[in-house]
N, CA, C and O of each residue as an XYZ file, in Angstrom:
708
protein
N     115.099     93.279    126.525
C     114.166     94.389    126.876
C     114.799     95.301    127.995
O     115.381     94.841    128.977
N     114.627     96.617    127.745
C     115.471     97.570    128.744
C     114.276     98.542    129.526
O     113.186     98.779    129.006
N     114.579     98.910    130.498
C     113.752    100.027    131.088
C     114.575    101.014    131.413
O     115.611    100.753    132.024
N     114.233    102.386    131.039
C     114.974    103.604    131.185
C     115.118    104.179    132.617
O     114.080    104.121    133.276
N     115.943    104.595    133.087
C     115.842    105.220    134.503
C     116.296    106.406    134.491
O     116.285    106.915    135.611
N     116.796    107.222    133.467
C     117.406    108.359    133.352
C     117.838    108.694    131.907
O     118.415    107.782    131.315
N     117.663    109.794    131.280
C     117.940    110.171    129.803
C     118.623    111.511    129.922
O     118.146    112.351    130.685
N     119.675    111.759    129.242
C     120.170    113.062    128.919
C     120.900    113.230    127.494
O     121.271    112.260    126.832
N     121.044    114.404    127.146
C     122.080    114.795    125.946
C     123.241    114.805    126.451
O     123.483    115.018    127.639
N     124.181    114.537    125.439
C     125.811    114.597    125.945
C     126.639    114.670    124.699
O     126.105    114.769    123.594
N     127.981    114.620    124.868
C     128.630    114.685    123.464
C     129.886    113.736    123.977
O     130.175    113.482    125.146
N     130.557    113.280    122.765
C     131.768    112.514    123.068
C     132.686    112.939    121.731
O     132.274    113.267    120.619
N     134.038    112.827    122.195
C     135.157    113.140    121.123
C     136.079    111.945    121.255
O     136.726    111.664    122.265
N     136.058    111.202    119.990
C     137.147    110.150    119.994
C     138.420    110.480    119.177
O     138.311    111.251    118.223
N     139.469    110.012    119.454
C     140.593    110.300    118.563
C     140.673    110.154    117.295
O     139.904    109.379    116.727
N     141.440    110.736    116.735
C     141.519    110.240    114.948
C     142.745    109.457    114.813
O     143.855    109.979    114.915
N     142.547    108.082    114.562
C     143.750    107.379    114.483
C     144.825    107.699    113.550
O     145.975    107.311    113.755
N     144.508    108.365    112.574
C     145.106    108.910    111.229
C     146.245    109.969    111.927
O     147.335    110.101    111.370
N     145.911    110.767    113.263
C     146.587    111.714    113.779
C     147.515    111.081    114.955
O     148.271    111.739    115.669
N     147.335    109.836    115.012
C     147.864    109.020    116.220
C     147.076    109.359    117.280
O     147.784    109.517    118.275
N     145.815    109.556    117.521
C     145.164    109.745    118.580
C     144.598    108.548    118.999
O     144.439    107.776    118.053
N     144.190    108.060    120.205
C     143.448    106.748    120.536
C     142.541    106.866    121.451
O     142.758    107.639    122.384
N     141.333    106.135    121.390
C     140.417    106.372    122.416
C     139.790    107.527    122.647
O     140.111    108.479    121.936
N     138.820    107.703    123.623
C     138.047    108.917    123.839
C     138.943    109.852    124.503
O     139.638    109.635    125.496
N     138.820    111.045    123.743
C     139.568    112.237    124.151
C     138.797    113.151    125.135
O     139.324    113.672    126.118
N     137.487    113.297    124.777
C     136.791    114.032    126.073
C     135.098    113.605    125.954
O     134.438    113.251    124.977
N     134.822    113.754    127.017
C     133.233    113.469    127.050
C     132.434    114.320    127.700
O     133.066    114.857    128.610
N     131.233    114.713    127.633
C     130.587    115.518    128.413
C     129.169    115.140    128.621
O     128.374    115.177    127.682
N     128.847    114.805    129.723
C     127.707    114.115    130.102
C     126.254    114.954    129.941
O     125.149    114.413    130.002
N     126.496    116.416    129.719
C     125.441    117.158    129.386
C     125.500    117.969    128.230
O     124.509    118.657    127.984
N     126.538    118.020    127.427
C     126.866    118.649    126.149
C     127.197    120.242    126.636
O     127.308    121.120    125.781
N     127.307    120.463    127.707
C     127.451    121.774    128.156
C     128.951    122.092    128.725
O     129.639    123.070    128.430
N     129.276    121.062    129.583
C     130.699    121.047    130.229
C     131.192    119.877    130.045
O     130.423    118.921    130.150
N     132.568    119.651    129.730
C     133.289    118.463    129.526
C     133.728    117.759    130.799
O     133.764    118.432    131.829
N     134.110    116.300    130.841
C     134.628    115.664    131.768
C     136.127    116.603    132.415
O     136.507    116.549    133.584
N     136.687    117.296    131.474
C     137.768    118.030    131.922
C     137.593    119.360    132.433
O     138.606    119.996    132.727
N     136.432    119.887    132.587
C     136.158    121.029    132.993
C     135.873    122.261    131.959
O     135.590    123.389    132.364
N     135.973    121.939    130.672
C     136.093    122.823    129.450
C     134.713    123.092    129.214
O     133.994    122.146    129.537
N     134.043    124.208    128.695
C     132.910    124.556    128.081
C     132.760    124.076    126.969
O     133.651    124.253    126.137
N     131.523    123.289    126.615
C     131.465    122.643    125.162
C     131.402    123.513    123.857
O     131.886    123.216    122.764
N     130.734    124.605    124.180
C     130.430    125.892    123.296
C     131.831    126.422    122.672
O     131.953    126.762    121.496
N     132.789    126.440    123.565
C     134.116    126.878    123.092
C     135.064    125.768    122.470
O     136.202    126.047    122.092
N     134.616    124.709    122.400
C     135.437    123.318    121.678
C     135.490    123.472    120.298
O     134.432    123.301    119.693
N     136.587    123.787    119.603
C     136.700    123.646    118.268
C     136.331    122.404    117.488
O     136.433    122.387    116.261
N     135.928    121.425    118.143
C     135.606    120.199    117.614
C     134.112    120.036    117.533
O     133.614    119.131    116.864
N     133.494    120.785    118.117
C     131.965    120.655    118.422
C     131.014    121.234    117.194
O     131.478    121.769    116.188
N     129.771    121.059    117.421
C     128.839    121.512    116.329
C     128.648    123.022    116.351
O     128.038    123.574    115.436
N     129.188    123.746    117.442
C     129.053    125.216    117.610
C     129.900    125.799    116.417
O     129.540    126.851    115.888
N     130.888    125.206    116.040
C     131.693    125.922    114.971
C     131.512    125.501    113.714
O     132.516    125.181    113.079
N     130.198    125.411    113.087
C     129.820    125.055    111.856
C     130.411    125.712    110.962
O     130.971    125.078    110.067
N     130.446    127.016    110.959
C     131.103    127.982    109.794
C     132.640    127.588    109.705
O     133.193    127.672    108.609
N     133.346    127.165    110.814
C     134.668    126.886    110.676
C     135.062    125.489    109.887
O     136.195    125.305    109.442
N     133.958    124.496    109.763
C     134.347    123.419    109.261
C     134.875    123.565    107.701
O     134.368    124.350    106.900
N     135.957    122.695    107.407
C     136.477    122.746    106.188
C     136.175    121.457    105.058
O     136.445    120.300    105.381
N     135.741    121.700    104.061
C     135.228    120.705    103.252
C     133.999    120.010    103.475
O     133.720    118.902    103.016
N     133.108    120.895    104.382
C     131.747    120.247    104.966
C     131.862    118.759    105.846
O     130.999    117.893    105.989
N     133.191    118.811    106.345
C     133.065    117.537    107.144
C     132.528    117.863    108.575
O     132.765    118.916    109.168
N     131.816    116.887    109.029
C     130.970    116.866    110.379
C     131.918    117.304    111.550
O     133.122    117.324    111.292
N     131.531    117.634    112.726
C     132.211    117.948    113.835
C     132.960    116.671    114.550
O     132.139    115.821    114.896
N     134.009    116.411    114.784
C     134.578    115.483    115.300
C     133.959    115.090    116.674
O     134.129    113.945    117.094
N     133.240    116.015    117.392
C     132.624    115.631    118.331
C     131.178    115.349    118.320
O     130.509    116.256    117.825
N     130.629    114.482    118.674
C     129.451    113.829    118.238
C     128.290    114.065    119.449
O     128.565    113.735    120.603
N     127.300    114.509    119.197
C     126.021    114.620    120.098
C     125.744    113.082    120.385
O     125.869    112.209    119.527
N     125.392    112.881    121.563
C     124.851    111.573    122.161
C     123.449    111.737    122.749
O     123.032    112.806    123.194
N     122.734    110.567    122.716
C     121.510    110.460    123.512
C     121.982    109.329    124.621
O     122.109    108.155    124.272
N     122.204    109.700    125.815
C     122.542    108.693    126.867
C     121.570    108.059    127.762
O     120.870    108.926    128.285
N     121.318    107.085    128.069
C     120.209    106.391    128.700
C     120.971    105.582    129.747
O     121.820    104.753    129.420
N     120.604    105.877    131.183
C     120.818    104.986    132.302
C     119.657    103.881    132.139
O     118.466    104.193    132.132
N     120.043    102.778    132.031
C     118.950    101.737    132.007
C     119.123    100.460    132.793
O     120.260    100.228    133.203
N     118.145     99.584    133.067
C     118.492     98.281    133.554
C     117.694     97.180    132.611
O     116.957     97.548    131.696
N     117.881     96.041    132.876
C     117.291     95.198    131.556
C     116.105     94.473    132.536
O     116.125     94.530    133.765
N     115.183     93.857    131.817
C     114.166     93.165    132.404
C     114.264     92.198    133.501
O     113.452     91.920    134.384
N     115.775     91.619    133.179
C     116.212     90.466    133.994
C     116.698     91.285    135.279
O     116.719     90.671    136.345
N     117.016     92.374    135.260
C     117.515     93.193    136.408
C     116.120     93.284    137.429
O     116.113     93.038    138.635
N     115.069     93.666    136.676
C     113.669     93.829    137.632
C     113.350     92.581    138.265
O     112.755     92.567    139.343
N     113.749     91.390    137.593
C     113.325     90.020    138.236
C     114.288     89.445    139.202
O     114.103     88.415    139.849
N     115.372     90.236    139.240
C     116.469     89.790    140.162
C     117.445     89.045    139.639
O     118.381     88.700    140.361
N     117.391     88.686    138.337
C     118.410     87.659    137.690
C     119.766     88.317    137.245
O     120.820     87.720    137.025
N     119.480     89.955    137.136
C     120.866     90.603    137.002
C     120.917     91.769    138.051
O     119.840     92.095    138.550
N     121.773     92.269    138.343
C     121.755     93.261    139.466
C     122.671     94.572    139.143
O     123.478     95.004    139.966
N     122.492     95.079    138.040
C     123.354     96.308    137.625
C     122.739     97.133    136.477
O     122.278     96.722    135.412
N     122.847     98.502    136.986
C     122.400     99.410    135.693
C     123.471     99.543    134.765
O     124.627     99.189    134.997
N     123.019    100.116    133.594
C     123.993    100.123    132.456
C     123.658    101.469    131.905
O     122.628    102.049    132.250
N     124.480    101.958    131.084
C     124.427    103.276    130.210
C     124.468    102.954    128.722
O     125.527    102.562    128.232
N     123.593    103.069    128.126
C     123.346    102.780    126.845
C     123.203    104.185    125.932
O     122.214    104.918    125.941
N     124.385    104.380    125.168
C     124.675    105.693    124.374
C     124.336    105.448    122.766
O     124.655    104.435    122.144
N     123.637    106.566    122.238
C     123.332    106.593    120.759
C     123.911    107.741    120.478
O     123.734    108.777    121.119
N     124.812    107.580    119.262
C     125.613    108.475    118.526
C     125.836    108.168    117.142
O     125.832    107.016    116.710
N     126.020    109.131    116.488
C     126.259    109.157    114.841
C     125.079    108.306    114.239
O     123.902    108.624    114.413
N     125.405    107.395    113.643
C     124.294    106.686    112.864
C     123.338    106.048    113.820
O     122.339    105.621    113.240
N     123.347    105.861    115.078
C     122.398    105.427    115.832
C     121.656    106.483    116.688
O     120.823    106.166    117.537
N     121.966    107.597    116.446
C     121.488    108.770    117.085
C     120.071    109.124    116.916
O     119.435    109.725    117.781
N     119.542    108.709    115.690
C     118.136    108.828    115.400
C     117.171    107.892    116.132
O     115.987    108.165    116.329
N     117.846    106.641    116.559
C     116.994    105.686    117.209
C     117.212    106.159    118.611
O     116.192    105.868    119.236
N     118.038    106.728    119.357
C     118.206    107.369    120.473
C     117.004    108.462    120.587
O     116.245    108.466    121.556
N     116.909    109.297    119.618
C     115.933    110.401    119.787
C     114.720    109.931    119.727
O     113.818    110.490    120.351
N     114.465    108.677    118.865
C     113.099    108.107    118.787
C     112.810    107.659    120.409
O     111.947    108.176    121.118
N     113.614    106.721    120.766
C     113.532    106.488    122.038
C     113.088    107.498    123.108
O     112.078    107.407    123.806
N     113.897    108.354    123.121
C     113.675    109.586    123.901
C     112.135    110.261    124.023
O     111.564    110.658    125.039
N     111.655    110.250    122.595
C     110.526    110.718    122.371
C     109.461    109.930    122.713
O     108.463    110.432    123.230
N     109.570    108.466    122.434
C     108.455    107.713    122.954
C     108.585    107.700    124.487
O     107.491    107.629    125.048
N     109.452    107.742    125.150
C     109.698    107.692    126.593
C     108.747    109.031    127.144
O     107.784    108.847    127.889
N     109.119    110.267    126.714
C     108.419    111.538    126.883
C     106.955    111.443    126.853
O     106.238    112.029    127.664
N     106.517    110.683    125.890
C     104.995    110.853    125.408
C     104.256    109.621    125.939
O     103.135    109.403    125.478
N     104.738    108.834    126.812
C     103.941    107.619    127.250
C     102.903    108.050    128.169
O     101.957    107.276    128.312
N     102.902    109.120    128.807
C     101.882    109.664    129.959
C     102.366    108.947    131.231
O     101.745    109.170    132.270
N     103.300    108.200    131.247
C     103.881    107.444    132.468
C     105.213    107.852    132.978
O     105.829    108.710    132.347
N     105.725    107.333    134.047
C     106.990    107.648    134.588
C     107.854    106.996    133.629
O     107.630    105.871    133.181
N     108.914    107.770    133.299
C     110.054    107.133    132.472
C     110.507    105.526    132.682
O     110.950    104.918    131.708
N     110.390    104.905    133.896
C     110.720    103.824    134.197
C     109.690    102.759    134.126
O     109.950    101.588    134.403
N     108.374    103.223    133.706
C     107.136    102.461    133.692
C     106.957    101.585    132.376
O     106.064    100.744    132.274
N     107.910    101.864    131.351
C     107.611    101.180    130.190
C     108.941    100.518    129.605
O     109.957    101.163    129.348
N     108.809     99.284    129.448
C     109.917     98.403    128.796
C     110.022     98.873    127.173
O     109.040     99.260    126.540
N     111.144     98.788    126.712
C     111.401     98.760    125.262
C     112.358     97.896    124.805
O     113.263     97.482    125.530
N     112.213     97.569    123.560
C     113.241     96.637    122.798
C     114.108     97.429    121.893
O     113.632     98.290    121.153
N     115.378     97.152    121.941
C     116.371     97.940    120.955
C     116.881     96.763    120.389
O     117.331     95.790    120.994
N     116.742     96.981    118.817
C     117.039     95.923    117.789
C     117.709     96.338    116.708
O     117.680     97.548    116.482
N     118.407     95.519    115.857
C     119.019     96.128    114.738
C     118.366     95.650    113.483
O     117.937     94.497    113.527
N     118.227     96.240    112.502
C     117.508     95.939    111.194
C     118.636     95.928    109.874
O     119.365     96.908    109.723
N     118.712     94.895    109.051
C     119.339     95.045    108.032
C     118.574     95.793    106.826
O     117.390     95.622    106.534
N     119.470     96.644    106.194
C     119.037     97.411    105.197
C     119.791     97.983    103.878
O     121.000     98.169    104.015
N     119.360     98.207    102.933
C     120.303     98.703    102.040
C     119.873     99.942    101.455
O     118.669    100.090    101.245
N     120.670    100.836    101.167
C     120.385    102.091    100.475
C     121.796    102.469     99.426
O     122.701    101.667     99.194
N     121.735    103.505     99.026
C     122.721    103.990     97.969
C     124.222    103.976     98.468
O     125.171    104.104     97.694
N     124.338    103.820     99.750
C     125.519    103.721    100.366
C     125.855    102.230    100.574
O     126.958    101.965    101.051
N     124.910    101.123    100.224
C     125.409     99.966    100.437
C     124.468     99.216    101.648
O     123.754     99.903    102.378
N     124.533     97.939    101.764
C     124.253     97.154    102.884
C     124.461     97.511    104.356
O     125.658     97.588    104.630
N     123.657     97.747    105.361
C     124.051     98.157    106.629
C     123.008     97.828    107.593
O     121.862     97.473    107.316
N     123.528     97.985    108.788
C     122.318     97.721    109.983
C     122.107     98.898    110.611
O     123.016     99.694    110.848
N     120.854     99.085    110.930
C     120.254    100.362    111.559
C     119.499    100.074    112.934
O     118.583     99.254    113.005
N     119.896    100.714    113.873
C     119.469    100.668    115.165
C     117.879    100.899    115.189
O     117.381    101.812    114.531
N     117.144    100.075    115.937
C     115.742    100.548    115.935
C     115.064    100.354    117.244
O     115.519     99.439    117.931
N     114.159    100.970    117.681
C     113.432    100.865    119.099
C     111.895    100.746    118.974
O     111.286    101.323    118.073
N     111.373    100.087    119.775
C     110.196     99.966    119.816
C     109.535     99.629    121.197
O     110.266     98.954    121.920
N     108.428     99.922    121.669
C     107.677     99.275    123.015
C     107.738     98.026    123.035
O     107.717     97.288    122.049
N     107.835     97.653    124.384
C     107.740     96.293    124.241
C     106.145     95.667    124.353
O     105.227     96.305    124.868
N     106.030     94.608    123.904
C     104.427     94.184    123.994
C     103.979     94.001    125.464
O     103.111     94.662    126.034
N     104.748     92.947    126.003
C     104.350     92.929    127.589
C     104.895     94.074    128.558
O     106.053     94.472    128.677
N     103.906     94.432    129.122
C     104.172     95.512    130.033
C     104.678     95.082    131.417
O     104.564     93.891    131.707
N     105.134     95.788    132.153
C     105.827     95.334    133.548
C     104.821     94.966    134.601
O     103.989     95.768    135.025
N     104.937     93.626    135.039
C     104.587     93.214    136.129
C     104.482     94.167    137.122
O     105.295     95.086    137.032
N     103.501     94.213    138.286
C     103.512     95.143    139.301
C     104.788     94.979    140.288
O     105.137     95.895    141.033
N     105.388     93.845    140.231
C     106.766     93.551    140.931
C     107.989     94.201    140.229
O     108.886     94.859    140.756
N     107.836     93.891    138.997
C     108.792     94.656    138.005
C     108.852     96.222    138.131
O     109.865     96.912    138.249
N     107.508     96.637    138.077
C     107.301     98.171    138.106
C     107.958     98.698    139.476
O     108.795     99.600    139.431
N     107.615     98.193    140.539
C     107.844     98.469    141.771
C     109.535     98.357    141.977
O     110.036     99.012    142.890
N     110.366     97.544    141.140
C     111.786     97.407    141.329
C     112.180     98.466    140.340
O     113.157     99.158    140.627
N     111.535     98.684    139.198
C     111.836     99.741    138.252
C     111.935    101.214    139.105
O     112.841    102.040    138.993
N     110.942    101.285    139.841
C     110.820    102.649    140.413
C     111.973    102.820    141.682
O     112.448    103.864    142.128
N     112.190    101.663    142.015
C     113.423    101.712    143.083
C     114.767    101.994    142.533
O     115.606    102.693    143.100
N     114.916    101.403    141.388
C     116.319    101.763    140.594
C     116.186    103.133    139.910
O     117.261    103.650    139.607
N     115.188    103.746    139.642
C     115.011    105.154    138.960
C     115.261    105.931    140.406
O     116.121    106.808    140.329
N     114.782    105.793    141.431
C     115.195    106.450    142.513
C     116.421    106.599    142.870
O     116.829    107.745    143.057
N     117.254    105.535    143.040
C     118.500    105.191    143.215
C     119.340    106.097    142.335
O     120.162    106.859    142.845
N     119.165    106.038    141.113
C     119.844    106.747    140.108
C     119.565    108.068    140.260
O     120.555    108.798    140.305
N     118.411    108.624    140.360
C     118.104    109.944    140.571
C     119.052    110.619    141.903
O     119.548    111.745    141.872
N     119.158    109.728    142.961
C     119.797    110.355    143.884
C     121.535    110.281    143.957
O     122.257    110.921    144.722
N     121.894    109.417    143.043
C     123.395    109.271    142.736
C     124.037    110.455    142.248
O     123.464    111.143    141.402
N     125.144    110.759    142.682
C     126.029    111.725    142.317
C     127.283    111.291    141.933
O     128.290    111.520    142.603
N     127.282    110.627    140.805
C     128.726    109.768    140.355
C     129.563    110.798    139.676
O     129.095    111.512    138.789
N     130.745    110.876    140.068
C     131.918    111.721    139.333
C     132.779    110.755    138.729
O     133.282    109.877    139.430
N     133.032    110.832    137.342
C     134.078    110.060    136.585
C     135.250    110.682    136.654
O     135.144    111.902    136.779
N     136.365    110.246    136.614
C     137.761    110.779    136.624
C     137.968    112.115    137.313
O     138.429    113.148    136.827
N     137.511    111.872    138.601
C     137.890    113.282    139.493
C     139.100    112.839    140.178
O     139.339    111.859    140.884
N     139.961    114.060    139.683
C     141.315    113.757    140.060
C     141.480    115.208    140.978
O     142.629    115.645    141.054
N     140.686    115.766    141.487
C     140.666    117.102    142.136
C     141.117    116.933    143.759
O     141.751    117.720    144.462
N     140.611    115.749    144.052
C     141.227    115.274    145.468
C     142.258    114.373    145.534
O     142.324    113.496    144.672
N     143.207    114.449    146.553
C     144.181    113.256    146.791
C     143.545    112.348    147.667
O     142.800    112.638    148.603
N     143.941    111.086    147.243
C     143.272    109.999    148.125
C     143.919    109.931    149.442
O     145.115    110.032    149.719
N     142.748    109.711    150.317
C     143.170    109.661    151.784
C     143.988    108.527    152.143
O     143.746    107.404    151.702
N     145.033    108.797    152.996
C     146.050    107.556    153.428
C     145.427    107.023    154.722
O     145.031    107.816    155.576
N     145.338    105.821    154.871
C     144.566    105.278    156.108
C     145.594    104.344    156.674
O     146.053    103.327    156.154
N     145.896    104.942    157.965
C     146.893    104.106    158.870
C     146.298    103.027    159.357
O     145.301    103.184    160.061
N     146.769    101.777    159.091
C     146.321    100.608    159.575
C     146.186    100.653    161.311
O     145.285    100.101    161.942
N     147.050    101.264    161.762
C     146.924    101.240    163.245
C     145.839    102.009    163.787
O     145.468    101.744    164.930
N     145.225    103.001    163.077
C     144.231    103.683    163.534
C     142.642    103.020    163.294
O     141.600    103.645    163.492
N     142.718    101.954    162.937
C     141.344    101.205    162.420
C     141.095    100.457    163.641
O     140.117     99.714    163.721
């Protein structure tokens, strides 16, 4: 079971192994500006350039639904870390469902626990698993809710920068300590 602390739209571009590219090449936490400081709408790999796609291939850059979460175990003190859960490509629909459920509960985003699970299915493309989401049957206890609200407050106040190479590391002289 997971409790949502924050949700946002993003985008991610992974390398094409057939072109010798490895791993994540670019990431945008908001779908507007990349981690490299580039504007997403100017990116030739994004959904903004549909008219330029050849052979109707989808964009290489995928839209994402990103959720900062904690597990129910974190709320009871058995774990102590938030995580990021990202839905993209084939799981994007499940991410949209989760975002819709969270927005229309009538409660704070962190007040409702959800279950994310996979379901085996078959279609014309063959057998595969789909991600699904649903509200958990057991609601949060008062203590869990208080902890969830504390986590949500911490995440809201956090200003985390990933891959910030703009400032040189400060050298500390051992003798000045």
